[in-house]
Amino acid sequence: MRTQVAIIGAGPSGLLLGQLLHKAGVDNIILERQTGDYVLGRIRAGILEQVTVDLMREAGVSERMDKEGIVHHSIELVFGGARHPIDVHGLTGGKVVTAYGQTELTHDLMDARKAAGLATVYEADNVRLHGFDGTNPQVTYEKDGRTHALDCDFIAGCDGFHGVSRATVKDRVTEYEKVYPFGWLGLLSDTPPVSPHAIVYGNSEHGFSLCSMRSMTRSRYYVQVPLTDKVEDWSDDRFWAELKRRVDPELSEKIVTGASIEKSIAPLRSFVAEPLRFGRLFLAGDAGHIVPPTGAKGLNLAATDVKYLSGAFIDYFKERSNAGIDTYSERCLKRIWKAERFSWWMTTLMHRFPGDEFGRKMQEAELDYLVKSKALSTAVAENYVGLPL
Ligand code: FAS
Ligand code: PHB
């Protein structure tokens, strides 16, 4: 088999890249280790920056997002038993974020790919990358008991943090990592969101909490838990009781509880691999970087990588220009590190770090300053909506 771009991974990065390349007439094939249902079963991000919304429109897959996505003009911080709004829209000259789940975005991209008759090989096992330091890269994989070879011009490693792409070049990568001493226990429920027009981030003596949503009838909540906790330690009742005591009394009263339809614990880490290009192999999305979800940046950073990478490939094939592929890594890393900073800062500000009483006093001082300072509130707002490209 042969294609122009072999994409490893059918998560949001791989699917969005494939769709943008297809729209520009660049041939691509996606190789995915799991089944499509497995990919859709992973409940992850929920907040889209404008750059991601615009990319979905550019890719021609925004119809459902435009209809069902819910625009948010502000976020709220809960600390000291009170809620404090940050007017994101007003502080950024009108910018907003959109609540639309990663699962729905992935579904829309999968449907569009299928409708266009584009090739996605699911359950592709033992994917291996070859020859990307030359001009004839090749990807091999196993499927239905046979080994297949896919010749290509470029390989896009969109296979996430645990994928084969970065692992293949591990000796040529400089890794920067910070692992946080806690995780997020997330719960999805078919209950009306307690705060349908503002994501609520809480910092209480009991730990971090987050009140978010997927629609007007589906809510997404998180509480910080120790890394030693297991999902089975947390009944629904225990989760709801813990969430209620981590927000202000008024909001606590309004929370509508119900049965969980998904519950999972995600570890938190900051991670960046440098560089993101190795000859004809390019890393995009979680394959190249991870942020703690406190800043709602993970999926949005992946989308920006894909914007730069799709443009680079299109320029190469359509304009015979190497400019995009030669500057891809440097351009992405400039944006990645700023998102890493914001996500690290929000995580450090909003979580309970066991035994760090001085850090706790710093958090109290910073939060008190933040909600009274237009300068710092503006800095938070412009990072939250996404810095300009
Ligand atoms: P993904 O990891 O989504 O996709 C990679 C794909 O590659 C997967 O389908 C995988 O099966 C496949 N793959 C892996 N190895 C392969 C191989 N060897 N061969 C072929 N295919 C292979 N971000 C937020 O903004 N907010 C959140 O609340 C949030 N919560 C998260 C919770 C969890 C548990 C995790 C892990 C991440 C969360 N994120 C969140 C970040 C998340 O949304 C990512 O940024 C987003 O999934 C990135 O998309 P991809 O780069 O496509 O990587
Ligand atoms: C979510 O809705 O899943 C979500 C929202 C904001 C975040 C992280 C996750 O910062």
GROMACS .gro file of N, CA and C and ligand atoms in nm, residues 7-15 30-35 38-40 42-48 102 106 110 121-128 141 157-165 184 210 214 220 222 262 264-267 284-303 305-306, ligand 1:
model
  287
    7ILE      N    1  -0.077   0.832   0.915
    7ILE     CA    2  -0.109   0.889   1.046
    7ILE      C    3  -0.123   0.776   1.147
    8ILE      N    4  -0.047   0.782   1.255
    8ILE     CA    5  -0.055   0.679   1.359
    8ILE      C    6  -0.145   0.731   1.470
    9GLY      N    7  -0.261   0.666   1.489
    9GLY     CA    8  -0.351   0.708   1.595
    9GLY      C    9  -0.477   0.775   1.544
   10ALA      N   10  -0.592   0.726   1.589
   10ALA     CA   11  -0.724   0.781   1.547
   10ALA      C   12  -0.791   0.849   1.666
   11GLY      N   13  -0.712   0.922   1.744
   11GLY     CA   14  -0.770   1.012   1.844
   11GLY      C   15  -0.799   1.144   1.775
   12PRO      N   16  -0.830   1.249   1.852
   12PRO     CA   17  -0.862   1.378   1.789
   12PRO      C   18  -0.750   1.432   1.700
   13SER      N   19  -0.623   1.415   1.741
   13SER     CA   20  -0.512   1.467   1.658
   13SER      C   21  -0.510   1.401   1.521
   14GLY      N   22  -0.510   1.267   1.521
   14GLY     CA   23  -0.500   1.193   1.395
   14GLY      C   24  -0.620   1.217   1.305
   15LEU      N   25  -0.738   1.216   1.365
   15LEU     CA   26  -0.861   1.232   1.285
   15LEU      C   27  -0.871   1.374   1.227
   30ILE      N   28  -0.498   0.627   0.823
   30ILE     CA   29  -0.479   0.627   0.968
   30ILE      C   30  -0.467   0.481   1.016
   31LEU      N   31  -0.369   0.455   1.099
   31LEU     CA   32  -0.352   0.324   1.163
   31LEU      C   33  -0.379   0.340   1.312
   32GLU      N   34  -0.480   0.269   1.363
   32GLU     CA   35  -0.520   0.282   1.504
   32GLU      C   36  -0.514   0.144   1.571
   33ARG      N   37  -0.455   0.143   1.690
   33ARG     CA   38  -0.435   0.017   1.762
   33ARG      C   39  -0.566  -0.041   1.814
   34GLN      N   40  -0.657   0.046   1.856
   34GLN     CA   41  -0.781   0.000   1.920
   34GLN      C   42  -0.897  -0.006   1.820
   35THR      N   43  -1.016  -0.039   1.871
   35THR     CA   44  -1.137  -0.030   1.788
   35THR      C   45  -1.191   0.113   1.798
   38TYR      N   46  -1.371   0.167   2.124
   38TYR     CA   47  -1.281   0.185   2.238
   38TYR      C   48  -1.235   0.332   2.245
   39VAL      N   49  -1.200   0.387   2.129
   39VAL     CA   50  -1.153   0.527   2.125
   39VAL      C   51  -1.264   0.619   2.175
   40LEU      N   52  -1.387   0.592   2.131
   40LEU     CA   53  -1.501   0.677   2.171
   40LEU      C   54  -1.535   0.657   2.318
   42ARG      N   55  -1.337   0.655   2.567
   42ARG     CA   56  -1.251   0.730   2.660
   42ARG      C   57  -1.310   0.870   2.681
   43ILE      N   58  -1.349   0.899   2.808
   43ILE     CA   59  -1.409   1.030   2.837
   43ILE      C   60  -1.297   1.126   2.876
   44ARG      N   61  -1.275   1.231   2.802
   44ARG     CA   62  -1.165   1.321   2.830
   44ARG      C   63  -1.208   1.467   2.828
   45ALA      N   64  -1.157   1.543   2.735
   45ALA     CA   65  -1.171   1.689   2.741
   45ALA      C   66  -1.313   1.737   2.717
   46GLY      N   67  -1.337   1.863   2.758
   46GLY     CA   68  -1.473   1.914   2.741
   46GLY      C   69  -1.480   2.058   2.695
   47ILE      N   70  -1.364   2.130   2.696
   47ILE     CA   71  -1.367   2.274   2.665
   47ILE      C   72  -1.281   2.302   2.543
   48LEU      N   73  -1.342   2.368   2.442
   48LEU     CA   74  -1.271   2.398   2.318
   48LEU      C   75  -1.236   2.547   2.312
  102GLN      N   76  -1.489   1.601   2.399
  102GLN     CA   77  -1.395   1.540   2.306
  102GLN      C   78  -1.456   1.417   2.240
  106THR      N   79  -1.468   1.370   1.847
  106THR     CA   80  -1.408   1.252   1.785
  106THR      C   81  -1.511   1.178   1.699
  110MET      N   82  -1.488   1.099   1.306
  110MET     CA   83  -1.497   0.960   1.257
  110MET      C   84  -1.607   0.949   1.150
  121VAL      N   85  -0.741   0.204   0.949
  121VAL     CA   86  -0.723   0.062   0.984
  121VAL      C   87  -0.728   0.051   1.136
  122TYR      N   88  -0.841   0.001   1.188
  122TYR     CA   89  -0.853  -0.019   1.332
  122TYR      C   90  -0.792  -0.155   1.370
  123GLU      N   91  -0.760  -0.168   1.497
  123GLU     CA   92  -0.697  -0.292   1.550
  123GLU      C   93  -0.570  -0.325   1.471
  124ALA      N   94  -0.496  -0.220   1.433
  124ALA     CA   95  -0.366  -0.239   1.367
  124ALA      C   96  -0.264  -0.265   1.478
  125ASP      N   97  -0.210  -0.386   1.477
  125ASP     CA   98  -0.123  -0.425   1.589
  125ASP      C   99   0.025  -0.409   1.551
  126ASN      N  100   0.107  -0.396   1.654
  126ASN     CA  101   0.253  -0.396   1.637
  126ASN      C  102   0.299  -0.300   1.527
  127VAL      N  103   0.247  -0.177   1.533
  127VAL     CA  104   0.287  -0.074   1.435
  127VAL      C  105   0.436  -0.042   1.454
  128ARG      N  106   0.508  -0.036   1.344
  128ARG     CA  107   0.651  -0.005   1.350
  128ARG      C  108   0.685   0.098   1.242
  141TYR      N  109   0.261  -0.302   1.005
  141TYR     CA  110   0.168  -0.335   1.114
  141TYR      C  111   0.110  -0.472   1.088
  157GLY      N  112   0.303   1.109   1.388
  157GLY     CA  113   0.285   1.035   1.513
  157GLY      C  114   0.180   1.104   1.599
  158CYS      N  115   0.054   1.058   1.584
  158CYS     CA  116  -0.059   1.116   1.661
  158CYS      C  117  -0.109   1.011   1.760
  159ASP      N  118  -0.016   0.931   1.813
  159ASP     CA  119  -0.055   0.812   1.891
  159ASP      C  120  -0.044   0.831   2.041
  160GLY      N  121  -0.053   0.955   2.087
  160GLY     CA  122  -0.069   0.978   2.230
  160GLY      C  123   0.055   0.951   2.314
  161PHE      N  124   0.039   0.968   2.445
  161PHE     CA  125   0.154   0.962   2.539
  161PHE      C  126   0.219   0.825   2.540
  162HIS      N  127   0.140   0.720   2.523
  162HIS     CA  128   0.193   0.583   2.533
  162HIS      C  129   0.214   0.521   2.396
  163GLY      N  130   0.219   0.604   2.291
  163GLY     CA  131   0.227   0.551   2.155
  163GLY      C  132   0.365   0.504   2.116
  164VAL      N  133   0.373   0.449   1.994
  164VAL     CA  134   0.499   0.393   1.944
  164VAL      C  135   0.588   0.501   1.881
  165SER      N  136   0.528   0.614   1.839
  165SER     CA  137   0.606   0.712   1.762
  165SER      C  138   0.719   0.773   1.845
  184TRP      N  139  -0.711   1.314   3.930
  184TRP     CA  140  -0.848   1.362   3.920
  184TRP      C  141  -0.941   1.242   3.905
  210LEU      N  142  -1.398   2.045   4.032
  210LEU     CA  143  -1.432   2.109   3.905
  210LEU      C  144  -1.573   2.071   3.867
  214ARG      N  145  -2.135   1.851   2.960
  214ARG     CA  146  -2.124   1.805   2.821
  214ARG      C  147  -2.243   1.856   2.741
  220ARG      N  148  -2.026   1.690   3.396
  220ARG     CA  149  -1.894   1.629   3.417
  220ARG      C  150  -1.835   1.696   3.539
  222TYR      N  151  -1.525   1.668   3.868
  222TYR     CA  152  -1.397   1.609   3.910
  222TYR      C  153  -1.369   1.647   4.055
  262GLU      N  154  -2.004   0.715   3.388
  262GLU     CA  155  -1.862   0.687   3.372
  262GLU      C  156  -1.791   0.742   3.494
  264SER      N  157  -1.368   0.763   3.635
  264SER     CA  158  -1.230   0.720   3.610
  264SER      C  159  -1.134   0.814   3.681
  265ILE      N  160  -1.014   0.763   3.710
  265ILE     CA  161  -0.911   0.845   3.774
  265ILE      C  162  -0.798   0.869   3.675
  266ALA      N  163  -0.763   0.997   3.653
  266ALA     CA  164  -0.654   1.030   3.561
  266ALA      C  165  -0.539   1.088   3.642
  267PRO      N  166  -0.416   1.039   3.621
  267PRO     CA  167  -0.301   1.101   3.688
  267PRO      C  168  -0.272   1.236   3.623
  284ALA      N  169   0.266   1.491   1.706
  284ALA     CA  170   0.160   1.591   1.728
  284ALA      C  171   0.068   1.545   1.841
  285GLY      N  172   0.017   1.641   1.918
  285GLY     CA  173  -0.076   1.610   2.026
  285GLY      C  174  -0.006   1.544   2.144
  286ASP      N  175  -0.079   1.456   2.212
  286ASP     CA  176  -0.025   1.396   2.334
  286ASP      C  177   0.101   1.313   2.310
  287ALA      N  178   0.129   1.278   2.184
  287ALA     CA  179   0.254   1.207   2.153
  287ALA      C  180   0.374   1.295   2.186
  288GLY      N  181   0.353   1.428   2.184
  288GLY     CA  182   0.465   1.520   2.206
  288GLY      C  183   0.457   1.594   2.338
  289HIS      N  184   0.338   1.599   2.401
  289HIS     CA  185   0.326   1.679   2.523
  289HIS      C  186   0.199   1.641   2.600
  290ILE      N  187   0.206   1.663   2.730
  290ILE     CA  188   0.092   1.639   2.819
  290ILE      C  189   0.080   1.759   2.913
  291VAL      N  190  -0.040   1.807   2.937
  291VAL     CA  191  -0.061   1.910   3.039
  291VAL      C  192  -0.161   1.858   3.143
  292PRO      N  193  -0.147   1.902   3.269
  292PRO     CA  194  -0.252   1.871   3.366
  292PRO      C  195  -0.380   1.939   3.318
  293PRO      N  196  -0.496   1.874   3.323
  293PRO     CA  197  -0.617   1.929   3.260
  293PRO      C  198  -0.673   2.055   3.328
  294THR      N  199  -0.608   2.106   3.431
  294THR     CA  200  -0.661   2.221   3.506
  294THR      C  201  -0.679   2.344   3.417
  295GLY      N  202  -0.599   2.355   3.311
  295GLY     CA  203  -0.612   2.472   3.224
  295GLY      C  204  -0.694   2.446   3.099
  296ALA      N  205  -0.750   2.323   3.089
  296ALA     CA  206  -0.831   2.283   2.972
  296ALA      C  207  -0.753   2.304   2.842
  297LYS      N  208  -0.627   2.262   2.842
  297LYS     CA  209  -0.540   2.288   2.727
  297LYS      C  210  -0.507   2.165   2.642
  298GLY      N  211  -0.521   2.044   2.698
  298GLY     CA  212  -0.468   1.925   2.631
  298GLY      C  213  -0.518   1.909   2.489
  299LEU      N  214  -0.646   1.900   2.472
  299LEU     CA  215  -0.705   1.881   2.340
  299LEU      C  216  -0.678   2.001   2.251
  300ASN      N  217  -0.682   2.120   2.309
  300ASN     CA  218  -0.662   2.243   2.230
  300ASN      C  219  -0.519   2.256   2.180
  301LEU      N  220  -0.423   2.213   2.261
  301LEU     CA  221  -0.283   2.213   2.215
  301LEU      C  222  -0.265   2.115   2.099
  302ALA      N  223  -0.332   2.000   2.110
  302ALA     CA  224  -0.326   1.900   2.003
  302ALA      C  225  -0.379   1.961   1.873
  303ALA      N  226  -0.487   2.037   1.886
  303ALA     CA  227  -0.548   2.100   1.766
  303ALA      C  228  -0.453   2.200   1.702
  305ASP      N  229  -0.119   2.194   1.718
  305ASP     CA  230  -0.015   2.116   1.648
  305ASP      C  231  -0.066   2.074   1.510
  306VAL      N  232  -0.190   2.026   1.508
  306VAL     CA  233  -0.247   1.975   1.382
  306VAL      C  234  -0.265   2.088   1.282
  390FAS     P1  235  -0.503   1.037   2.223
  390FAS     O1  236  -0.424   0.974   2.329
  390FAS     O2  237  -0.636   1.093   2.243
  390FAS     O3  238  -0.509   0.946   2.091
  390FAS     C1  239  -0.398   0.867   2.052
  390FAS     C2  240  -0.453   0.747   1.976
  390FAS     O4  241  -0.342   0.668   1.931
  390FAS     C3  242  -0.539   0.656   2.062
  390FAS     O5  243  -0.662   0.629   1.998
  390FAS     C4  244  -0.454   0.531   2.080
  390FAS     O6  245  -0.532   0.412   2.088
  390FAS     C5  246  -0.370   0.531   1.954
  390FAS     N1  247  -0.244   0.458   1.968
  390FAS     C6  248  -0.162   0.455   2.076
  390FAS     N2  249  -0.055   0.376   2.050
  390FAS     C7  250  -0.070   0.330   1.922
  390FAS     C8  251   0.006   0.244   1.838
  390FAS     N3  252   0.121   0.189   1.882
  390FAS     N4  253  -0.040   0.217   1.714
  390FAS     C9  254  -0.156   0.273   1.670
  390FAS     N5  255  -0.233   0.356   1.744
  390FAS    C10  256  -0.190   0.383   1.870
  390FAS     N6  257  -0.762   1.741   2.800
  390FAS    C11  258  -0.839   1.849   2.830
  390FAS     O7  259  -0.828   1.953   2.766
  390FAS     N7  260  -0.931   1.840   2.934
  390FAS    C12  261  -0.949   1.724   3.007
  390FAS     O8  262  -1.032   1.718   3.098
  390FAS    C13  263  -0.871   1.611   2.977
  390FAS     N8  264  -0.888   1.493   3.046
  390FAS    C14  265  -0.808   1.385   3.015
  390FAS    C15  266  -0.821   1.262   3.084
  390FAS    C16  267  -0.737   1.152   3.054
  390FAS    C17  268  -0.751   1.021   3.128
  390FAS    C18  269  -0.640   1.165   2.953
  390FAS    C19  270  -0.546   1.049   2.921
  390FAS    C20  271  -0.627   1.286   2.884
  390FAS    C21  272  -0.711   1.396   2.913
  390FAS     N9  273  -0.702   1.517   2.843
  390FAS    C22  274  -0.779   1.625   2.872
  390FAS    C23  275  -0.610   1.532   2.737
  390FAS    C24  276  -0.672   1.467   2.616
  390FAS     O9  277  -0.794   1.530   2.584
  390FAS    C25  278  -0.570   1.477   2.505
  390FAS    O10  279  -0.516   1.609   2.497
  390FAS    C26  280  -0.624   1.437   2.371
  390FAS    O11  281  -0.680   1.309   2.384
  390FAS    C27  282  -0.507   1.439   2.273
  390FAS    O12  283  -0.547   1.375   2.159
  390FAS     P2  284  -0.442   1.286   2.077
  390FAS    O13  285  -0.316   1.362   2.061
  390FAS    O14  286  -0.517   1.241   1.957
  390FAS    O15  287  -0.404   1.162   2.170
   0.00000   0.00000   0.00000
